[in-house]
GROMACS .gro file of C-alpha atoms in nm:
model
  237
    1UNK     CA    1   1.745  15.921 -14.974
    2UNK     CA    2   2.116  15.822 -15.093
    3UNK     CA    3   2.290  16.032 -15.332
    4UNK     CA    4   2.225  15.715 -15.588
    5UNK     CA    5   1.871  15.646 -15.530
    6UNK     CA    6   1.980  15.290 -15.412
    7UNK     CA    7   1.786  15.111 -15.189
    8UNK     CA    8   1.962  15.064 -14.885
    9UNK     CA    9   2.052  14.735 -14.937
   10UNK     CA   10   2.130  14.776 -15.285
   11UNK     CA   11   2.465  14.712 -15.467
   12UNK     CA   12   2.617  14.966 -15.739
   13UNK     CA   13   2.577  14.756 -16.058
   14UNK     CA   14   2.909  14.535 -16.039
   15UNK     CA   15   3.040  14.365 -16.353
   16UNK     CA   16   3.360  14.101 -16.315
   17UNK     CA   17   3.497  14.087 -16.675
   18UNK     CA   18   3.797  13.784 -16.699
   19UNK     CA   19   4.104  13.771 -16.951
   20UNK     CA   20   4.161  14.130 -17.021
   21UNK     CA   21   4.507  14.091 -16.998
   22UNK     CA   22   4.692  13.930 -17.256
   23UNK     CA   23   5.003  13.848 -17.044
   24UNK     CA   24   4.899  13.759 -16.695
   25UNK     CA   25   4.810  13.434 -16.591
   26UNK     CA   26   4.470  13.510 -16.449
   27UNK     CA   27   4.324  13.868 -16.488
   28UNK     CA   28   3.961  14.067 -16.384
   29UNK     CA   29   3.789  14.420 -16.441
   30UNK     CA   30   3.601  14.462 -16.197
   31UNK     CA   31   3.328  14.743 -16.141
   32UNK     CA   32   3.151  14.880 -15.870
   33UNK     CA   33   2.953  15.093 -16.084
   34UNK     CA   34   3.215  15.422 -16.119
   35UNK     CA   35   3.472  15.269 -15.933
   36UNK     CA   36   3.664  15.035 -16.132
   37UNK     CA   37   4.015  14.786 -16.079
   38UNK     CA   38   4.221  14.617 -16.288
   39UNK     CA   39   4.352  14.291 -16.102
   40UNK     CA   40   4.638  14.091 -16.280
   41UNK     CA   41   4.790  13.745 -16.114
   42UNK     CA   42   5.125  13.714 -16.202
   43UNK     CA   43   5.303  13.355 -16.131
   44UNK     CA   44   5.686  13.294 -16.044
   45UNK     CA   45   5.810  13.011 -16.013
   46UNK     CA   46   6.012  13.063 -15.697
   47UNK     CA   47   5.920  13.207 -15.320
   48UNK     CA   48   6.022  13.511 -15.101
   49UNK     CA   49   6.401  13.380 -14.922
   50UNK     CA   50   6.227  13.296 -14.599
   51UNK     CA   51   5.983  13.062 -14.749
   52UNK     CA   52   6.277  12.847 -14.953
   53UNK     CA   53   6.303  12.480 -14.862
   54UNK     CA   54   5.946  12.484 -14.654
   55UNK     CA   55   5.806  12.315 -14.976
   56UNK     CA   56   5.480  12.602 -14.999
   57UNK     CA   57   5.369  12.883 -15.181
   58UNK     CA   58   5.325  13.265 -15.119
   59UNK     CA   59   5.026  13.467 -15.242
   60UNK     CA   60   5.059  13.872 -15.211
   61UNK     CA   61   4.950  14.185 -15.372
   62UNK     CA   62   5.025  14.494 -15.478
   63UNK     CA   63   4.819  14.821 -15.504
   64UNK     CA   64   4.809  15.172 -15.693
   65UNK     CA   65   4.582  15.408 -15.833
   66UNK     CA   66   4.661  15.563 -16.169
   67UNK     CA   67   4.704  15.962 -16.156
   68UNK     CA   68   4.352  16.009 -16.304
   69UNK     CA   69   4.194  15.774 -16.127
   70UNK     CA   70   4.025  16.060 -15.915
   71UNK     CA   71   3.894  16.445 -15.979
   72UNK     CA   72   4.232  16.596 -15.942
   73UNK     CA   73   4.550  16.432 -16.111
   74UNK     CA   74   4.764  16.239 -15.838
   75UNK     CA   75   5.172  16.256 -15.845
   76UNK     CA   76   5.267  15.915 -15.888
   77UNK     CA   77   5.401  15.718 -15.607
   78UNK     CA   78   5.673  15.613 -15.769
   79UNK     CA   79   5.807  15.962 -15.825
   80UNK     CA   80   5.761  16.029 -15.466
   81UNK     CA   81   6.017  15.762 -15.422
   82UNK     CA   82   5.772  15.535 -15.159
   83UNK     CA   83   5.430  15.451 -15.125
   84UNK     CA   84   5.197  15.617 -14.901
   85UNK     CA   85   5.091  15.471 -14.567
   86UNK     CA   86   4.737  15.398 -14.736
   87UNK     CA   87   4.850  15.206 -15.075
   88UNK     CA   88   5.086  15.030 -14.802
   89UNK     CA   89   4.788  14.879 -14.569
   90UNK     CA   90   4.543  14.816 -14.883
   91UNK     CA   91   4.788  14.614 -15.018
   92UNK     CA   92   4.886  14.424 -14.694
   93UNK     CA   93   4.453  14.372 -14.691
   94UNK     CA   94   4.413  14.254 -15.017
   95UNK     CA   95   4.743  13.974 -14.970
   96UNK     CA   96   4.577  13.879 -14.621
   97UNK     CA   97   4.263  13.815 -14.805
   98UNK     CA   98   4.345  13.612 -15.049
   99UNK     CA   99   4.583  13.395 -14.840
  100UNK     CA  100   4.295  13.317 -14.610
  101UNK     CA  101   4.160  13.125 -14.910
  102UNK     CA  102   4.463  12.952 -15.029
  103UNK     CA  103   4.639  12.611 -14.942
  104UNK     CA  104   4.965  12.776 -14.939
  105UNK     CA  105   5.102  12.410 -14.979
  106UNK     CA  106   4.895  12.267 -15.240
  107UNK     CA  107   5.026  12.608 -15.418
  108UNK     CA  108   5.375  12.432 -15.384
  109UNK     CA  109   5.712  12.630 -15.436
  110UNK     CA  110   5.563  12.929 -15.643
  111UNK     CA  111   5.456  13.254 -15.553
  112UNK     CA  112   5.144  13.419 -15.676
  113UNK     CA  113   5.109  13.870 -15.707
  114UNK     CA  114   4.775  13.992 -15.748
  115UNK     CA  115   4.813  14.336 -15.916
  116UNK     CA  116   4.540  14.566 -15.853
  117UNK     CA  117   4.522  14.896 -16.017
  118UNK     CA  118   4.256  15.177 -15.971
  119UNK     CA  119   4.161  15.308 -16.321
  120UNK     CA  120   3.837  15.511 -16.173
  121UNK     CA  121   3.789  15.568 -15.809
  122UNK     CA  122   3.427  15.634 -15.679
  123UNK     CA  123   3.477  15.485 -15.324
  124UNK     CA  124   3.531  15.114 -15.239
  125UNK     CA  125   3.837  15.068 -15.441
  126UNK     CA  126   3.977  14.859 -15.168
  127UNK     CA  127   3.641  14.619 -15.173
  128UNK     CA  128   3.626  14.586 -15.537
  129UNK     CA  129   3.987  14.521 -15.556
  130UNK     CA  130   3.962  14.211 -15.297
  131UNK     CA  131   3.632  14.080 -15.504
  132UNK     CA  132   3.804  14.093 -15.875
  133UNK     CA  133   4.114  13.944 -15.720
  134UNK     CA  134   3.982  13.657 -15.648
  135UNK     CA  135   3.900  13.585 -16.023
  136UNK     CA  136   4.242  13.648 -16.147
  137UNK     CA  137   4.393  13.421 -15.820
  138UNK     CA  138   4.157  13.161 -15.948
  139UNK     CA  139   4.204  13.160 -16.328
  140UNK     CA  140   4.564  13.175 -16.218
  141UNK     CA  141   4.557  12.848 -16.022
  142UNK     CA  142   4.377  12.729 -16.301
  143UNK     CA  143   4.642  12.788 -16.550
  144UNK     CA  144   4.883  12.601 -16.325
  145UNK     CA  145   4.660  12.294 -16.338
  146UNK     CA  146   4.597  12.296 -16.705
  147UNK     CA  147   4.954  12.238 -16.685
  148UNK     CA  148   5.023  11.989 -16.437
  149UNK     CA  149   5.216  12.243 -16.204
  150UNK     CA  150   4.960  12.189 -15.906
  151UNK     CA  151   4.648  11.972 -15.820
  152UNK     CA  152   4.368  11.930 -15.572
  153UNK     CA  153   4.152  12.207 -15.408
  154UNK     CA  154   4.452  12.485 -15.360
  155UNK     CA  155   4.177  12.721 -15.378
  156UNK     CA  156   3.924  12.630 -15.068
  157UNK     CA  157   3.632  12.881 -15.113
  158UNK     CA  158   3.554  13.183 -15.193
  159UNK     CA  159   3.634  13.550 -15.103
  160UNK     CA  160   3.468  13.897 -15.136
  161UNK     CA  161   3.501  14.275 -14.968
  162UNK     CA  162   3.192  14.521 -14.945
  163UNK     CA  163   3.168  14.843 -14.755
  164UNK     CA  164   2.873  14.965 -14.518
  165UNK     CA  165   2.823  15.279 -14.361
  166UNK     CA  166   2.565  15.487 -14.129
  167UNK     CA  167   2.510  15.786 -14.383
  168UNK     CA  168   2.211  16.035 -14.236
  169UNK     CA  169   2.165  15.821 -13.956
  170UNK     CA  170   2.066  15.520 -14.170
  171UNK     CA  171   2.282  15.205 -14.235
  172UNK     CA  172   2.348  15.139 -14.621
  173UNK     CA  173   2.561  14.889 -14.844
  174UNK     CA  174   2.828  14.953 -15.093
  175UNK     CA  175   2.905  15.363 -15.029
  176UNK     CA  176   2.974  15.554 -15.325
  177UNK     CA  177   3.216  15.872 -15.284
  178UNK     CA  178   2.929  16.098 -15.216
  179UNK     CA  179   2.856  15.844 -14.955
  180UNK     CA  180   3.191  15.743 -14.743
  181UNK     CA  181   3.282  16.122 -14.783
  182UNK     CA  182   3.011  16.219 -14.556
  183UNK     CA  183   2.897  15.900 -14.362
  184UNK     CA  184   2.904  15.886 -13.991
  185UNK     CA  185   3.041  15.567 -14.009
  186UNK     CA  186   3.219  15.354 -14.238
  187UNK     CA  187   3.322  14.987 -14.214
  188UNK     CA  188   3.444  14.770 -14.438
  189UNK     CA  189   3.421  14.374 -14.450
  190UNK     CA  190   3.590  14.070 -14.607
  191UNK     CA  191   3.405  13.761 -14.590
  192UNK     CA  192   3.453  13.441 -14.759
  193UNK     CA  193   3.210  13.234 -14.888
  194UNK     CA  194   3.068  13.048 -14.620
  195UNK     CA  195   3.059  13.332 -14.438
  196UNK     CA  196   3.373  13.279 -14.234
  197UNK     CA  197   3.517  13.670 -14.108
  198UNK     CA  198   3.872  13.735 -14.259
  199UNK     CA  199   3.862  14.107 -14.194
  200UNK     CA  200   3.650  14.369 -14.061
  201UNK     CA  201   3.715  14.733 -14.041
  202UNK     CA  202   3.504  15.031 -13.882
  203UNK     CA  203   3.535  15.339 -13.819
  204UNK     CA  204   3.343  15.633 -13.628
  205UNK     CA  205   3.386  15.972 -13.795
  206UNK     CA  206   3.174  16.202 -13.569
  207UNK     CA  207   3.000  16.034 -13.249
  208UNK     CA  208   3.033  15.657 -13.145
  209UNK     CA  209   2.793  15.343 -13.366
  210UNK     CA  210   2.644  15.099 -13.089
  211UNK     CA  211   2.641  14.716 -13.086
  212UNK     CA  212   2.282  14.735 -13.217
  213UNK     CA  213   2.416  14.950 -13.515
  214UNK     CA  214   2.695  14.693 -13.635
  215UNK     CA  215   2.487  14.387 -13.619
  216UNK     CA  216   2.282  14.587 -13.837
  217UNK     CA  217   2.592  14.652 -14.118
  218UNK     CA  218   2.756  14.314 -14.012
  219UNK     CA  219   2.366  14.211 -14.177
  220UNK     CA  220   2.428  14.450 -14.486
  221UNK     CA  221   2.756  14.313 -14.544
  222UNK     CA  222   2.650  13.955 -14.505
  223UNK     CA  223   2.345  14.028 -14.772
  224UNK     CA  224   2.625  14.215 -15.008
  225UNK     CA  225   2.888  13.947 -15.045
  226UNK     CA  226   2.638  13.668 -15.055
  227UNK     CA  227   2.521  13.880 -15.379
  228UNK     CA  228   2.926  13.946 -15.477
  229UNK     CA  229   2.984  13.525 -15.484
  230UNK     CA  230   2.716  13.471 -15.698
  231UNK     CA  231   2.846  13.691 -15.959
  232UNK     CA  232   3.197  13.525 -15.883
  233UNK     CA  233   3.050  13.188 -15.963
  234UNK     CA  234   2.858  13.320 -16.253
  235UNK     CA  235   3.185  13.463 -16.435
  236UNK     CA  236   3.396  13.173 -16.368
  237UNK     CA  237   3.121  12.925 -16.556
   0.00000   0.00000   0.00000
């Protein structure tokens, strides 16, 4: 039985709540039941140096978690003078993500940052942070086109993160803290709507998972963000 009382293929209730932010161009709240990200997309009008002249875009993002965002308070990174190793690769994730989903030069000369900020942390802040960016990218582009400043399909389909895991021997979707602290395995996946593989990332923490024990979370995971895009389509209608 999980900690939740969640089927095994069962999501934590997820919400995707658009416009919070007054200022950004396209912003989400997203939840994953306890665990919960604010994603702002932030337009500029201009691209890193190494992109100038090549007539495309640039979509990245950047990562934190607030110092209460977990049980005990967190220093801030920024008075630590650098970010960790961890904030580093999440970030790098969630950019790669998104770009796998964008026609960098439909986007034209402008550069997109997806802000994602952990408020609440119950596990999967790196999944729900890919899944609610993907709103604010998207009410972003939108912005641009209600103003002329791109056109066509810069946006070609749809992308979403879950995490699986073998906890007490049996394969489950979407682990909660209690869950991913203790699993025997943990794996997390980003998927875009059609199903195409953008990322995939497992790991063994005690003995080895077999072939016949990823197809079955590669299954989960499938099942997961097929449920994650219909709640992207629902919010943006």
């Amino acid at each position: 039985m999980r900690p939740s009382k969640r089927a095994a293929d069962e999501l934590r209730a997820v919400t995707l709540e658009r416009g919070v932010s007054k200022h950004a161009e396209g912003s989400c709240l997203v939840k994953f039941g306890d665990t919960h990200v604010l994603c702002t997309a932030s337009l500029e009008e201009r691209v890193p140096p190494w992109l100038r002249g090549q007539n495309r875009g640039w979509v990245t993002a950047e990562y934190g978690m607030l110092p209460r965002a977990t049980g005990d308070r967190m220093r801030r990174e920024a008075s630590a003078g650098k970010q960790s190793g961890r904030t580093q690769e999440i970030q790098r994730l969630i950019g790669r993500s998104l770009r796998a989903v964008v026609d960098l030069q439909a986007l034209g000369e402008a550069q997109i940052t997806v802000d994602c900020d952990v408020i609440q942390a119950d596990g999967g802040t790196r999944t729900a942070a890919i899944t609610g960016a993907w709103i604010a990218l998207r009410d972003c582009i939108e912005w641009m086109k209600a103003r002329d400043m791109v056109s066509g399909a810069v946006l070609k389909d749809h992308i979403a993160a879950i995490s699986c895991g073998i906890y007490e021997g049996t394969p489950v979707l979407d682990l909660d803290y209690a869950e991913d602290s203790t699993a025997e395995t943990d794996a997390n996946f980003v998927l875009t709507g059609s199903g195409g593989i953008v990322e995939i990332q497992g790991t063994a923490e005690g003995a080895p998972f077999s072939e016949e024990e990823f197809g079955q979370l590669m299954g989960l995971a499938k099942t997961g963000i097929g449920r994650l895009v219909e709640l992207q389509k629902m919010a943006i209608l």
